[in-house]
PDB file of C-alpha atoms in Angstrom:
ATOM      1  CA  UNK A   1     220.369  54.960 335.395  1.00 55.00           C
ATOM      2  CA  UNK A   2     222.875  51.933 334.512  1.00 64.00           C
ATOM      3  CA  UNK A   3     221.021  52.270 330.726  1.00 67.00           C
ATOM      4  CA  UNK A   4     221.516  55.986 330.892  1.00 62.00           C
ATOM      5  CA  UNK A   5     224.865  55.765 331.649  1.00 67.00           C
ATOM      6  CA  UNK A   6     225.934  52.963 329.418  1.00 76.00           C
ATOM      7  CA  UNK A   7     224.405  55.271 326.357  1.00 80.00           C
ATOM      8  CA  UNK A   8     226.194  58.699 327.643  1.00 77.00           C
ATOM      9  CA  UNK A   9     229.254  56.619 327.321  1.00 81.00           C
ATOM     10  CA  UNK A  10     228.911  54.614 324.304  1.00 86.00           C
ATOM     11  CA  UNK A  11     227.950  59.005 323.278  1.00 86.00           C
ATOM     12  CA  UNK A  12     231.848  59.757 324.915  1.00 86.00           C
ATOM     13  CA  UNK A  13     233.363  57.456 322.628  1.00 89.00           C
ATOM     14  CA  UNK A  14     231.666  57.803 319.468  1.00 91.00           C
ATOM     15  CA  UNK A  15     232.469  61.676 320.026  1.00 91.00           C
ATOM     16  CA  UNK A  16     235.967  60.562 320.349  1.00 92.00           C
ATOM     17  CA  UNK A  17     235.813  58.288 317.409  1.00 93.00           C
ATOM     18  CA  UNK A  18     234.812  60.809 315.170  1.00 93.00           C
ATOM     19  CA  UNK A  19     237.510  63.966 315.956  1.00 92.00           C
ATOM     20  CA  UNK A  20     240.060  61.552 315.656  1.00 93.00           C
ATOM     21  CA  UNK A  21     238.487  60.318 311.553  1.00 94.00           C
ATOM     22  CA  UNK A  22     238.860  64.615 310.740  1.00 93.00           C
ATOM     23  CA  UNK A  23     242.411  64.360 311.984  1.00 94.00           C
ATOM     24  CA  UNK A  24     242.684  61.583 309.626  1.00 93.00           C
ATOM     25  CA  UNK A  25     240.947  63.545 306.506  1.00 93.00           C
ATOM     26  CA  UNK A  26     243.165  66.681 307.312  1.00 92.00           C
ATOM     27  CA  UNK A  27     245.745  64.178 307.045  1.00 91.00           C
ATOM     28  CA  UNK A  28     244.549  63.075 303.388  1.00 91.00           C
ATOM     29  CA  UNK A  29     243.129  66.298 302.402  1.00 89.00           C
ATOM     30  CA  UNK A  30     245.770  68.951 303.915  1.00 87.00           C
ATOM     31  CA  UNK A  31     248.733  67.315 301.307  1.00 86.00           C
ATOM     32  CA  UNK A  32     246.652  66.659 298.165  1.00 85.00           C
ATOM     33  CA  UNK A  33     244.679  69.250 297.780  1.00 83.00           C
ATOM     34  CA  UNK A  34     245.667  72.270 300.554  1.00 81.00           C
ATOM     35  CA  UNK A  35     249.671  72.074 299.021  1.00 78.00           C
ATOM     36  CA  UNK A  36     250.781  75.414 297.335  1.00 74.00           C
ATOM     37  CA  UNK A  37     253.608  77.081 296.412  1.00 70.00           C
ATOM     38  CA  UNK A  38     255.066  80.044 298.405  1.00 63.00           C
ATOM     39  CA  UNK A  39     253.890  82.947 296.417  1.00 61.00           C
ATOM     40  CA  UNK A  40     254.108  85.554 298.855  1.00 65.00           C
ATOM     41  CA  UNK A  41     257.309  86.808 300.902  1.00 63.00           C
ATOM     42  CA  UNK A  42     256.709  85.436 304.596  1.00 69.00           C
ATOM     43  CA  UNK A  43     258.922  85.215 306.570  1.00 78.00           C
ATOM     44  CA  UNK A  44     258.625  81.495 307.496  1.00 79.00           C
ATOM     45  CA  UNK A  45     260.119  81.682 310.782  1.00 82.00           C
ATOM     46  CA  UNK A  46     257.788  83.502 312.257  1.00 87.00           C
ATOM     47  CA  UNK A  47     254.968  81.830 310.431  1.00 84.00           C
ATOM     48  CA  UNK A  48     256.219  79.359 312.082  1.00 88.00           C
ATOM     49  CA  UNK A  49     256.594  80.505 315.425  1.00 92.00           C
ATOM     50  CA  UNK A  50     253.096  82.147 315.474  1.00 92.00           C
ATOM     51  CA  UNK A  51     251.778  78.769 314.295  1.00 93.00           C
ATOM     52  CA  UNK A  52     253.910  76.893 316.810  1.00 94.00           C
ATOM     53  CA  UNK A  53     252.826  78.742 319.748  1.00 96.00           C
ATOM     54  CA  UNK A  54     249.486  78.158 319.198  1.00 95.00           C
ATOM     55  CA  UNK A  55     249.507  74.890 319.318  1.00 96.00           C
ATOM     56  CA  UNK A  56     251.554  74.605 322.336  1.00 96.00           C
ATOM     57  CA  UNK A  57     248.856  76.903 324.242  1.00 96.00           C
ATOM     58  CA  UNK A  58     246.635  74.924 322.880  1.00 95.00           C
ATOM     59  CA  UNK A  59     247.721  72.053 323.564  1.00 95.00           C
ATOM     60  CA  UNK A  60     248.369  72.925 327.102  1.00 95.00           C
ATOM     61  CA  UNK A  61     244.559  74.256 327.687  1.00 95.00           C
ATOM     62  CA  UNK A  62     243.810  70.669 325.995  1.00 93.00           C
ATOM     63  CA  UNK A  63     245.830  68.794 329.098  1.00 92.00           C
ATOM     64  CA  UNK A  64     244.345  71.107 331.532  1.00 92.00           C
ATOM     65  CA  UNK A  65     240.590  70.450 330.672  1.00 87.00           C
ATOM     66  CA  UNK A  66     240.972  67.062 329.919  1.00 85.00           C
ATOM     67  CA  UNK A  67     243.146  66.835 333.782  1.00 85.00           C
ATOM     68  CA  UNK A  68     239.987  68.692 335.235  1.00 83.00           C
ATOM     69  CA  UNK A  69     237.754  65.557 333.534  1.00 78.00           C
ATOM     70  CA  UNK A  70     238.938  63.636 336.647  1.00 77.00           C
ATOM     71  CA  UNK A  71     238.930  65.574 338.917  1.00 77.00           C
ATOM     72  CA  UNK A  72     236.946  64.560 341.805  1.00 73.00           C
ATOM     73  CA  UNK A  73     235.144  67.667 343.165  1.00 74.00           C
ATOM     74  CA  UNK A  74     233.615  66.883 339.886  1.00 70.00           C
ATOM     75  CA  UNK A  75     231.753  63.941 340.520  1.00 72.00           C
ATOM     76  CA  UNK A  76     230.937  65.151 344.250  1.00 73.00           C
ATOM     77  CA  UNK A  77     228.072  66.871 342.592  1.00 70.00           C
ATOM     78  CA  UNK A  78     224.611  65.706 341.308  1.00 74.00           C
ATOM     79  CA  UNK A  79     225.795  62.634 338.713  1.00 70.00           C
ATOM     80  CA  UNK A  80     223.954  63.567 335.494  1.00 71.00           C
ATOM     81  CA  UNK A  81     225.502  67.218 335.965  1.00 77.00           C
ATOM     82  CA  UNK A  82     228.515  65.625 336.733  1.00 75.00           C
ATOM     83  CA  UNK A  83     228.370  63.861 333.271  1.00 79.00           C
ATOM     84  CA  UNK A  84     227.415  66.492 331.513  1.00 80.00           C
ATOM     85  CA  UNK A  85     230.627  68.915 332.463  1.00 81.00           C
ATOM     86  CA  UNK A  86     232.839  65.897 332.327  1.00 82.00           C
ATOM     87  CA  UNK A  87     231.345  65.621 328.190  1.00 84.00           C
ATOM     88  CA  UNK A  88     231.969  69.050 327.275  1.00 86.00           C
ATOM     89  CA  UNK A  89     235.558  69.121 328.893  1.00 87.00           C
ATOM     90  CA  UNK A  90     236.334  66.189 327.001  1.00 88.00           C
ATOM     91  CA  UNK A  91     235.044  67.552 323.706  1.00 91.00           C
ATOM     92  CA  UNK A  92     237.017  71.084 324.174  1.00 92.00           C
ATOM     93  CA  UNK A  93     239.867  69.098 325.316  1.00 93.00           C
ATOM     94  CA  UNK A  94     239.554  66.932 322.224  1.00 93.00           C
ATOM     95  CA  UNK A  95     238.936  69.799 319.756  1.00 94.00           C
ATOM     96  CA  UNK A  96     241.912  71.596 321.020  1.00 94.00           C
ATOM     97  CA  UNK A  97     244.292  69.032 320.478  1.00 94.00           C
ATOM     98  CA  UNK A  98     241.938  69.055 316.341  1.00 95.00           C
ATOM     99  CA  UNK A  99     243.574  72.777 316.047  1.00 96.00           C
ATOM    100  CA  UNK A 100     246.703  71.803 316.307  1.00 96.00           C
ATOM    101  CA  UNK A 101     246.134  69.376 313.021  1.00 96.00           C
ATOM    102  CA  UNK A 102     244.148  72.475 311.602  1.00 95.00           C
ATOM    103  CA  UNK A 103     247.266  74.814 312.798  1.00 95.00           C
ATOM    104  CA  UNK A 104     249.316  72.508 310.243  1.00 94.00           C
ATOM    105  CA  UNK A 105     246.918  72.702 307.398  1.00 92.00           C
ATOM    106  CA  UNK A 106     247.376  76.335 307.456  1.00 91.00           C
ATOM    107  CA  UNK A 107     251.478  75.883 306.991  1.00 90.00           C
ATOM    108  CA  UNK A 108     250.685  73.887 304.186  1.00 89.00           C
ATOM    109  CA  UNK A 109     248.023  77.070 302.653  1.00 86.00           C
ATOM    110  CA  UNK A 110     250.733  80.015 302.889  1.00 85.00           C
ATOM    111  CA  UNK A 111     252.850  77.638 301.512  1.00 84.00           C
ATOM    112  CA  UNK A 112     255.283  76.227 303.990  1.00 86.00           C
ATOM    113  CA  UNK A 113     257.200  72.677 303.827  1.00 86.00           C
ATOM    114  CA  UNK A 114     254.497  69.316 304.233  1.00 90.00           C
ATOM    115  CA  UNK A 115     257.384  68.619 306.954  1.00 93.00           C
ATOM    116  CA  UNK A 116     255.875  71.088 308.863  1.00 93.00           C
ATOM    117  CA  UNK A 117     252.242  69.732 308.234  1.00 94.00           C
ATOM    118  CA  UNK A 118     253.224  66.008 309.171  1.00 96.00           C
ATOM    119  CA  UNK A 119     254.561  67.373 312.238  1.00 96.00           C
ATOM    120  CA  UNK A 120     251.889  69.366 313.214  1.00 97.00           C
ATOM    121  CA  UNK A 121     249.397  66.456 312.495  1.00 97.00           C
ATOM    122  CA  UNK A 122     251.042  63.556 314.554  1.00 97.00           C
ATOM    123  CA  UNK A 123     251.336  66.526 317.019  1.00 96.00           C
ATOM    124  CA  UNK A 124     247.923  66.528 317.289  1.00 96.00           C
ATOM    125  CA  UNK A 125     246.106  63.299 316.405  1.00 96.00           C
ATOM    126  CA  UNK A 126     249.155  62.295 319.600  1.00 96.00           C
ATOM    127  CA  UNK A 127     247.976  63.931 322.071  1.00 95.00           C
ATOM    128  CA  UNK A 128     243.414  63.213 320.865  1.00 95.00           C
ATOM    129  CA  UNK A 129     245.047  59.442 321.399  1.00 94.00           C
ATOM    130  CA  UNK A 130     246.666  60.422 324.785  1.00 92.00           C
ATOM    131  CA  UNK A 131     243.022  62.211 326.153  1.00 90.00           C
ATOM    132  CA  UNK A 132     241.373  58.915 324.981  1.00 89.00           C
ATOM    133  CA  UNK A 133     238.059  58.775 327.505  1.00 85.00           C
ATOM    134  CA  UNK A 134     240.111  56.115 330.356  1.00 81.00           C
ATOM    135  CA  UNK A 135     236.502  55.109 331.269  1.00 74.00           C
ATOM    136  CA  UNK A 136     237.084  52.784 333.594  1.00 74.00           C
ATOM    137  CA  UNK A 137     238.088  55.727 335.893  1.00 72.00           C
ATOM    138  CA  UNK A 138     235.220  57.444 334.647  1.00 71.00           C
ATOM    139  CA  UNK A 139     233.072  54.064 336.125  1.00 71.00           C
ATOM    140  CA  UNK A 140     234.765  54.022 339.053  1.00 70.00           C
ATOM    141  CA  UNK A 141     234.096  57.703 339.362  1.00 67.00           C
ATOM    142  CA  UNK A 142     230.548  57.720 338.974  1.00 67.00           C
ATOM    143  CA  UNK A 143     229.961  54.819 341.588  1.00 66.00           C
TER     144      UNK A 143
END
């Protein structure tokens, strides 16, 4: 059982690092390949407001999912089922953090300033780092 739990925590670490890497890939691809000149007459404030609103909603959902991962009532059930839920909630949390970076990439595609992209990128990476797997706390819950 100990070996299975070690494998699952390794999977959690690898998933977290691979999704973190995708933020960095967007950080490279965004300004180098996605940036466009604004050709349409878009109301930039409306677009920026919409992107900001959805980023805020996704950040709140990411925080909610991450907090649920470490609730003790999740771990009162069968440990293998709880570990599966833990991994799922973490992946959803990290994916929601990544969508914030993707919103930044969208801002480049529609021609917004690159500082908007870098702001979304920084928030996405920061949220992702904040939601790193807390393996010490996880081992306490699993025991």
